[in-house]
Amino acid sequence: MTTPYVIGIGNAIMDVIAPTDDARLAQLGIQKGIMQLIERDRSEYLMAAQADDHSPRREQARLVPGGSVANTLAGIGMLGLRTAFIGRVANDALGLSYAEQTEAAGTVFVNPPVGGEVLPTSRSIIFVTPDGERSMNTYLGISAELGVEDVNPATFQGAGWLFLEGYLFDKPDGKQAFLKAAEACHAAGGRAGIALSDPFCVDRHREDFRRLVAGPMDYVIGNIHEWSSLYQTEDLETALAQAVADCGTVICTRSGESAILIREGERVEVPVDRVVPVDATGAGDQFAAGLIYGLAIGATLEAAGRMGCLAAAEVIGHVGPRPERDLRADFRAEGLI
C-alpha cells in the first residue's frame, strides 16, 4: 500500500522566539500574553529590539517555522505520512530558513522563496517571560498574498488529502487559490477539507464559507464558536444539522468537552484527555494532525477522533506547537493502530 500523501495550504509564518522579562515587555509597549497583528514597521522595530537586547536573560532567538496548517503538516509527517506545504515566503533570511527547515523536517516546501520587490517573510515575534507567558506579535507579510499562481495542479498527483487554513480565506486571492486547489485535489482522486480557524474570520466571509462548505469541501473542522458563527445560531445541534446537510464529514471540537464527529449518518463523541496545559498553542493544529492521519489510513471515525484528542493532549503538555514524542506509540497503546 502506498503511503498517504497530504498537502496543506496556509500562512508560512516564522516564529521568532525570544526570552525576555516583564520590564522589557513594558519598555517595548507589548501587552503581555496576547497575540496581536502588527504592521511591517512595528515588526522590524521589534526584530531589531530583540537582536539588541543586552539584558541578563539575553539569548539567541530561536527561528521555528510556524503557521496553523504548517504545524498540522509537521504533526502528520511525524506520524509517518508524506506531506507537502503550499505557502509564500520571500527570498530573505527568514524565508530561506523557513523553506530549509520545513524540508529538513520532511515536508516538501512546494514553492521557492519569492525574489524581487516583495513584502518580507511573515513572522510572529514571540517574547517569552520567565512565567511561560507568550506575547505574540504577528506580521502577516507575504504569506497573506498567496494566490492561484501558487497552486500547481501537478503538485496534487498522488495526493489523497488536502487541508486548508481558514485564515487565508480573508483575501480574494486566497479564496480563488482554495477553489483551484480543491479542484486539483478532486481531479487526482483526493479529498479536500478546511479548518474554519476563527469565528471572526467566519463572520467576515460567512456566505463564501457557506458556499465552500456546501461545495468542494469533503470534511470541515471547527469549534463550537465557529460552527455557531457559520450558521448564525447559538444552538450547536441546529448548527451541526445544517453542517451535515452541507458537508459529508463534520468535526466539532468543544474546549474541555468531547469532540463530535459526524460522517454519512454516523455520529461519535470522543472524550478529550484532560491535562493541565503548559502551553495551549497548537492544540487545534495537532488535533487536526491526528484526525487527518486517522482518516487517511482508513481508521474508524471514532479512532480518528481519538487520535486527534491524543495528539492535542500531547502538544499542550509542553512549550511549542509541534509534537515532541512519537505519538504512534500512544496510538498503539490505545489499540488504535
Tab-separated table of C-alpha atoms in Angstrom:
chain	number	residue	atom	x	y	z
A	1	MET	CA	0.000	0.000	0.000
A	2	THR	CA	1.356	3.457	-0.891
A	3	THR	CA	1.851	5.953	1.925
A	4	PRO	CA	-0.990	8.502	2.022
A	5	TYR	CA	0.022	11.949	0.775
A	6	VAL	CA	-1.323	15.098	2.469
A	7	ILE	CA	-0.985	18.614	1.028
A	8	GLY	CA	-1.662	21.718	3.093
A	9	ILE	CA	-2.123	25.378	2.174
A	10	GLY	CA	-1.669	28.063	4.797
A	11	ASN	CA	0.237	31.018	6.174
A	12	ALA	CA	4.004	30.439	6.246
A	13	ILE	CA	4.917	32.306	9.416
A	14	MET	CA	8.350	32.129	11.005
A	15	ASP	CA	8.138	32.097	14.795
A	16	VAL	CA	10.931	34.219	16.268
A	17	ILE	CA	11.007	33.061	19.890
A	18	ALA	CA	12.943	35.225	22.345
A	19	PRO	CA	13.217	35.050	26.165
A	20	THR	CA	12.588	38.352	27.924
A	21	ASP	CA	11.176	39.781	31.168
A	22	ASP	CA	8.187	41.886	32.185
A	23	ALA	CA	10.219	45.097	32.336
A	24	ARG	CA	11.376	44.635	28.760
A	25	LEU	CA	7.785	43.995	27.594
A	26	ALA	CA	6.707	47.257	29.211
A	27	GLN	CA	9.631	49.075	27.634
A	28	LEU	CA	8.633	47.794	24.200
A	29	GLY	CA	4.937	48.549	24.725
A	30	ILE	CA	3.854	44.919	24.394
A	31	GLN	CA	0.676	43.721	26.087
A	32	LYS	CA	1.574	40.522	27.879
A	33	GLY	CA	0.059	37.155	26.997
A	34	ILE	CA	-1.902	38.056	23.864
A	35	MET	CA	-1.488	37.722	20.100
A	36	GLN	CA	-1.772	40.923	18.142
A	37	LEU	CA	-1.384	41.677	14.449
A	38	ILE	CA	1.220	44.340	13.733
A	39	GLU	CA	2.378	46.306	10.700
A	40	ARG	CA	5.705	45.958	8.908
A	41	ASP	CA	7.404	48.924	10.633
A	42	ARG	CA	6.470	47.604	14.061
A	43	SER	CA	7.729	44.127	13.195
A	44	GLU	CA	11.077	45.491	12.043
A	45	TYR	CA	11.364	47.560	15.220
A	46	LEU	CA	10.675	44.528	17.436
A	47	MET	CA	13.100	42.339	15.468
A	48	ALA	CA	15.816	44.950	15.921
A	49	ALA	CA	14.950	45.396	19.621
A	50	GLN	CA	15.161	41.647	20.181
A	51	ALA	CA	18.550	41.471	18.479
A	52	ASP	CA	19.793	44.438	20.539
A	53	ASP	CA	18.633	43.038	23.895
A	54	HIS	CA	21.590	43.007	26.293
A	55	SER	CA	19.665	42.039	29.444
A	56	PRO	CA	20.832	39.153	31.695
A	57	ARG	CA	18.200	36.904	30.054
A	58	ARG	CA	19.582	37.651	26.610
A	59	GLU	CA	19.657	34.527	24.467
A	60	GLN	CA	19.763	33.979	20.748
A	61	ALA	CA	16.232	33.975	19.364
A	62	ARG	CA	15.049	30.621	18.015
A	63	LEU	CA	13.632	30.560	14.499
A	64	VAL	CA	10.879	27.940	14.237
A	65	PRO	CA	8.656	27.537	11.155
A	66	GLY	CA	5.034	28.057	12.159
A	67	GLY	CA	1.548	28.772	10.896
A	68	SER	CA	-1.507	26.668	11.678
A	69	VAL	CA	-1.553	24.287	8.694
A	70	ALA	CA	2.252	24.084	8.660
A	71	ASN	CA	2.103	22.856	12.259
A	72	THR	CA	-0.557	20.306	11.308
A	73	LEU	CA	1.557	19.012	8.427
A	74	ALA	CA	4.570	18.688	10.729
A	75	GLY	CA	2.465	16.524	13.046
A	76	ILE	CA	1.169	14.394	10.179
A	77	GLY	CA	4.688	13.953	8.852
A	78	MET	CA	5.953	12.849	12.274
A	79	LEU	CA	3.228	10.195	12.194
A	80	GLY	CA	4.769	8.798	9.028
A	81	LEU	CA	2.759	10.213	6.120
A	82	ARG	CA	4.089	12.124	3.121
A	83	THR	CA	3.366	15.859	3.331
A	84	ALA	CA	3.771	18.966	1.191
A	85	PHE	CA	3.122	22.614	2.043
A	86	ILE	CA	1.988	25.360	-0.316
A	87	GLY	CA	2.795	28.778	1.120
A	88	ARG	CA	4.587	32.020	0.262
A	89	VAL	CA	7.863	33.243	1.731
A	90	ALA	CA	10.223	35.929	0.463
A	91	ASN	CA	13.787	35.312	-0.648
A	92	ASP	CA	15.116	36.834	2.574
A	93	ALA	CA	16.884	35.331	5.590
A	94	LEU	CA	13.656	34.279	7.342
A	95	GLY	CA	12.109	32.890	4.157
A	96	LEU	CA	15.161	30.853	3.206
A	97	SER	CA	15.356	29.451	6.743
A	98	TYR	CA	11.627	28.640	6.715
A	99	ALA	CA	11.892	26.677	3.473
A	100	GLU	CA	15.097	24.906	4.543
A	101	GLN	CA	13.767	23.887	7.971
A	102	THR	CA	10.446	22.726	6.522
A	103	GLU	CA	12.215	20.481	4.016
A	104	ALA	CA	14.634	19.199	6.682
A	105	ALA	CA	11.664	18.155	8.828
A	106	GLY	CA	10.308	16.035	5.971
A	107	THR	CA	7.629	18.268	4.439
A	108	VAL	CA	8.121	19.309	0.817
A	109	PHE	CA	8.078	23.124	0.560
A	110	VAL	CA	6.432	23.369	-2.844
A	111	ASN	CA	7.030	26.971	-3.955
A	112	PRO	CA	10.508	28.545	-3.952
A	113	PRO	CA	11.029	31.776	-1.979
A	114	VAL	CA	9.890	34.808	-3.978
A	115	GLY	CA	12.559	37.293	-5.038
A	116	GLY	CA	12.348	40.901	-6.150
A	117	GLU	CA	10.455	43.806	-4.638
A	118	VAL	CA	8.004	41.910	-2.462
A	119	LEU	CA	6.764	42.022	1.094
A	120	PRO	CA	9.058	40.314	3.603
A	121	THR	CA	8.504	36.853	5.011
A	122	SER	CA	5.722	36.690	7.589
A	123	ARG	CA	6.838	36.431	11.180
A	124	SER	CA	5.460	36.125	14.682
A	125	ILE	CA	7.829	37.676	17.192
A	126	ILE	CA	7.147	35.809	20.426
A	127	PHE	CA	8.514	37.182	23.680
A	128	VAL	CA	8.538	34.560	26.445
A	129	THR	CA	8.687	35.690	30.081
A	130	PRO	CA	10.003	33.519	32.939
A	131	ASP	CA	6.441	32.503	33.900
A	132	GLY	CA	5.996	30.879	30.468
A	133	GLU	CA	3.605	33.503	29.083
A	134	ARG	CA	3.985	34.050	25.341
A	135	SER	CA	3.356	37.543	23.954
A	136	MET	CA	2.939	37.195	20.189
A	137	ASN	CA	3.356	39.990	17.657
A	138	THR	CA	2.413	38.781	14.192
A	139	TYR	CA	3.139	40.474	10.879
A	140	LEU	CA	1.393	38.648	8.027
A	141	GLY	CA	3.682	39.892	5.253
A	142	ILE	CA	3.961	37.951	2.015
A	143	SER	CA	2.152	34.794	3.153
A	144	ALA	CA	-1.218	36.574	3.063
A	145	GLU	CA	-0.695	37.237	-0.672
A	146	LEU	CA	-0.909	33.581	-1.696
A	147	GLY	CA	-2.940	33.235	-4.870
A	148	VAL	CA	-3.904	30.937	-7.727
A	149	GLU	CA	-0.443	31.245	-9.318
A	150	ASP	CA	0.972	29.441	-6.259
A	151	VAL	CA	-1.216	26.368	-6.852
A	152	ASN	CA	0.143	23.979	-9.485
A	153	PRO	CA	-2.278	21.119	-10.269
A	154	ALA	CA	0.689	18.817	-10.954
A	155	THR	CA	1.541	19.002	-7.237
A	156	PHE	CA	-1.620	17.032	-6.456
A	157	GLN	CA	-0.774	13.912	-8.436
A	158	GLY	CA	-0.985	11.082	-5.916
A	159	ALA	CA	-2.370	13.329	-3.178
A	160	GLY	CA	-5.138	11.775	-1.148
A	161	TRP	CA	-5.851	14.674	1.195
A	162	LEU	CA	-5.867	18.466	1.073
A	163	PHE	CA	-6.087	20.645	4.195
A	164	LEU	CA	-6.791	24.379	4.024
A	165	GLU	CA	-6.383	27.145	6.589
A	166	GLY	CA	-9.425	29.357	7.109
A	167	TYR	CA	-7.286	32.399	7.917
A	168	LEU	CA	-6.160	32.588	4.278
A	169	PHE	CA	-9.785	32.892	3.188
A	170	ASP	CA	-9.610	36.547	4.240
A	171	LYS	CA	-8.435	37.745	0.817
A	172	PRO	CA	-9.968	37.227	-2.653
A	173	ASP	CA	-6.743	35.686	-3.995
A	174	GLY	CA	-6.757	33.165	-1.151
A	175	LYS	CA	-10.333	32.161	-1.921
A	176	GLN	CA	-9.500	31.533	-5.572
A	177	ALA	CA	-6.398	29.564	-4.602
A	178	PHE	CA	-8.503	27.334	-2.346
A	179	LEU	CA	-11.008	26.617	-5.114
A	180	LYS	CA	-8.245	25.794	-7.594
A	181	ALA	CA	-6.537	23.501	-5.062
A	182	ALA	CA	-9.763	21.679	-4.208
A	183	GLU	CA	-10.473	21.132	-7.911
A	184	ALA	CA	-6.942	19.781	-8.469
A	185	CYS	CA	-7.210	17.526	-5.427
A	186	HIS	CA	-10.533	16.068	-6.585
A	187	ALA	CA	-9.167	15.574	-10.099
A	188	ALA	CA	-6.381	13.495	-8.522
A	189	GLY	CA	-8.951	11.418	-6.630
A	190	GLY	CA	-8.357	13.060	-3.241
A	191	ARG	CA	-10.473	14.692	-0.545
A	192	ALA	CA	-10.390	18.354	0.398
A	193	GLY	CA	-11.065	19.887	3.791
A	194	ILE	CA	-10.672	23.069	5.792
A	195	ALA	CA	-10.285	24.297	9.344
A	196	LEU	CA	-12.629	27.239	9.930
A	197	SER	CA	-9.791	28.777	12.032
A	198	ASP	CA	-11.520	31.742	13.654
A	199	PRO	CA	-15.126	32.844	14.333
A	200	PHE	CA	-14.305	36.438	13.386
A	201	CYS	CA	-12.952	35.261	10.025
A	202	VAL	CA	-16.192	33.309	9.549
A	203	ASP	CA	-18.191	36.428	10.449
A	204	ARG	CA	-16.397	38.436	7.766
A	205	HIS	CA	-16.908	35.875	4.992
A	206	ARG	CA	-19.939	33.870	6.075
A	207	GLU	CA	-21.607	33.444	2.706
A	208	ASP	CA	-18.356	32.469	0.975
A	209	PHE	CA	-17.573	29.976	3.747
A	210	ARG	CA	-21.070	28.529	3.457
A	211	ARG	CA	-20.591	28.027	-0.290
A	212	LEU	CA	-17.190	26.435	0.312
A	213	VAL	CA	-18.501	24.012	2.961
A	214	ALA	CA	-21.516	23.080	0.838
A	215	GLY	CA	-19.425	22.832	-2.325
A	216	PRO	CA	-15.925	21.431	-2.729
A	217	MET	CA	-15.164	20.583	0.919
A	218	ASP	CA	-15.345	16.888	1.859
A	219	TYR	CA	-14.561	17.481	5.544
A	220	VAL	CA	-14.618	20.555	7.781
A	221	ILE	CA	-13.129	21.068	11.253
A	222	GLY	CA	-14.454	23.802	13.502
A	223	ASN	CA	-15.035	24.570	17.140
A	224	ILE	CA	-18.369	25.349	18.749
A	225	HIS	CA	-17.944	29.109	18.224
A	226	GLU	CA	-17.023	28.756	14.559
A	227	TRP	CA	-19.951	26.476	13.722
A	228	SER	CA	-22.324	28.792	15.599
A	229	SER	CA	-20.980	31.768	13.681
A	230	LEU	CA	-21.207	29.995	10.323
A	231	TYR	CA	-24.898	29.154	10.727
A	232	GLN	CA	-25.803	32.123	12.959
A	233	THR	CA	-27.312	30.138	15.787
A	234	GLU	CA	-26.398	29.676	19.446
A	235	ASP	CA	-27.808	26.143	19.373
A	236	LEU	CA	-24.974	23.784	18.453
A	237	GLU	CA	-27.248	20.937	17.341
A	238	THR	CA	-29.035	23.252	14.915
A	239	ALA	CA	-25.694	24.378	13.509
A	240	LEU	CA	-24.408	20.805	13.164
A	241	ALA	CA	-27.608	19.676	11.466
A	242	GLN	CA	-27.118	22.378	8.833
A	243	ALA	CA	-23.435	21.482	8.516
A	244	VAL	CA	-24.222	17.813	7.924
A	245	ALA	CA	-26.726	18.790	5.239
A	246	ASP	CA	-23.922	20.736	3.528
A	247	CYS	CA	-20.870	18.519	4.001
A	248	GLY	CA	-20.055	14.804	4.189
A	249	THR	CA	-17.788	14.865	7.243
A	250	VAL	CA	-18.229	17.384	10.058
A	251	ILE	CA	-15.992	17.695	13.121
A	252	CYS	CA	-16.704	19.934	16.095
A	253	THR	CA	-14.266	20.473	18.959
A	254	ARG	CA	-15.502	21.799	22.278
A	255	SER	CA	-12.778	23.047	24.588
A	256	GLY	CA	-12.554	20.649	27.541
A	257	GLU	CA	-15.533	18.590	26.335
A	258	SER	CA	-15.874	15.643	23.975
A	259	ALA	CA	-15.316	16.200	20.259
A	260	ILE	CA	-18.253	15.466	17.938
A	261	LEU	CA	-17.594	13.715	14.628
A	262	ILE	CA	-20.312	13.048	12.049
A	263	ARG	CA	-19.873	11.216	8.743
A	264	GLU	CA	-22.542	9.791	6.459
A	265	GLY	CA	-25.099	9.240	9.198
A	266	GLU	CA	-22.598	8.002	11.793
A	267	ARG	CA	-22.078	10.203	14.848
A	268	VAL	CA	-19.493	9.638	17.571
A	269	GLU	CA	-18.414	11.673	20.574
A	270	VAL	CA	-14.803	11.251	21.626
A	271	PRO	CA	-13.783	12.294	25.157
A	272	VAL	CA	-10.795	14.608	25.473
A	273	ASP	CA	-7.778	13.840	27.637
A	274	ARG	CA	-7.892	16.324	30.495
A	275	VAL	CA	-4.387	17.597	31.210
A	276	VAL	CA	-3.183	20.824	32.769
A	277	PRO	CA	-1.892	22.818	29.808
A	278	VAL	CA	1.678	24.047	29.835
A	279	ASP	CA	1.162	25.851	26.514
A	280	ALA	CA	-2.154	25.621	24.650
A	281	THR	CA	-0.531	26.798	21.404
A	282	GLY	CA	-1.037	24.191	18.709
A	283	ALA	CA	-3.842	22.197	20.351
A	284	GLY	CA	-6.172	22.671	17.389
A	285	ASP	CA	-3.368	22.184	14.879
A	286	GLN	CA	-2.357	18.829	16.351
A	287	PHE	CA	-5.950	17.676	16.837
A	288	ALA	CA	-6.262	18.158	13.073
A	289	ALA	CA	-2.996	16.249	12.522
A	290	GLY	CA	-4.139	13.212	14.487
A	291	LEU	CA	-7.600	13.305	12.924
A	292	ILE	CA	-6.401	13.597	9.311
A	293	TYR	CA	-3.811	10.876	9.910
A	294	GLY	CA	-6.563	8.580	11.161
A	295	LEU	CA	-8.877	9.361	8.247
A	296	ALA	CA	-6.039	8.966	5.737
A	297	ILE	CA	-5.050	5.481	6.945
A	298	GLY	CA	-8.678	4.345	6.918
A	299	ALA	CA	-9.268	4.227	10.679
A	300	THR	CA	-12.820	4.297	12.008
A	301	LEU	CA	-14.335	7.710	12.671
A	302	GLU	CA	-14.077	7.128	16.411
A	303	ALA	CA	-10.441	6.027	16.199
A	304	ALA	CA	-9.528	9.054	14.070
A	305	GLY	CA	-11.174	11.343	16.606
A	306	ARG	CA	-9.334	9.627	19.436
A	307	MET	CA	-6.028	10.117	17.599
A	308	GLY	CA	-6.821	13.819	17.304
A	309	CYS	CA	-7.530	14.114	21.020
A	310	LEU	CA	-4.339	12.246	21.966
A	311	ALA	CA	-2.254	14.486	19.687
A	312	ALA	CA	-3.818	17.629	21.192
A	313	ALA	CA	-3.183	16.367	24.740
A	314	GLU	CA	0.478	15.732	23.940
A	315	VAL	CA	1.166	19.153	22.461
A	316	ILE	CA	-0.379	21.186	25.285
A	317	GLY	CA	1.833	19.310	27.769
A	318	HIS	CA	4.944	21.220	26.659
A	319	VAL	CA	6.002	24.546	25.156
A	320	GLY	CA	5.690	24.704	21.365
A	321	PRO	CA	3.027	23.840	18.776
A	322	ARG	CA	4.517	20.582	17.441
A	323	PRO	CA	4.781	17.071	18.954
A	324	GLU	CA	7.869	16.134	20.945
A	325	ARG	CA	7.387	12.376	21.175
A	326	ASP	CA	6.333	9.531	18.903
A	327	LEU	CA	2.549	9.631	19.020
A	328	ARG	CA	2.326	6.307	17.226
A	329	ALA	CA	3.425	4.694	20.492
A	330	ASP	CA	0.439	6.356	22.199
A	331	PHE	CA	-1.855	5.200	19.416
A	332	ARG	CA	-0.571	1.634	19.686
A	333	ALA	CA	-1.013	1.677	23.465
A	334	GLU	CA	-4.658	2.644	22.928
A	335	GLY	CA	-5.146	-0.068	20.301
A	336	LEU	CA	-5.770	2.489	17.566
A	337	ILE	CA	-3.119	1.220	15.144
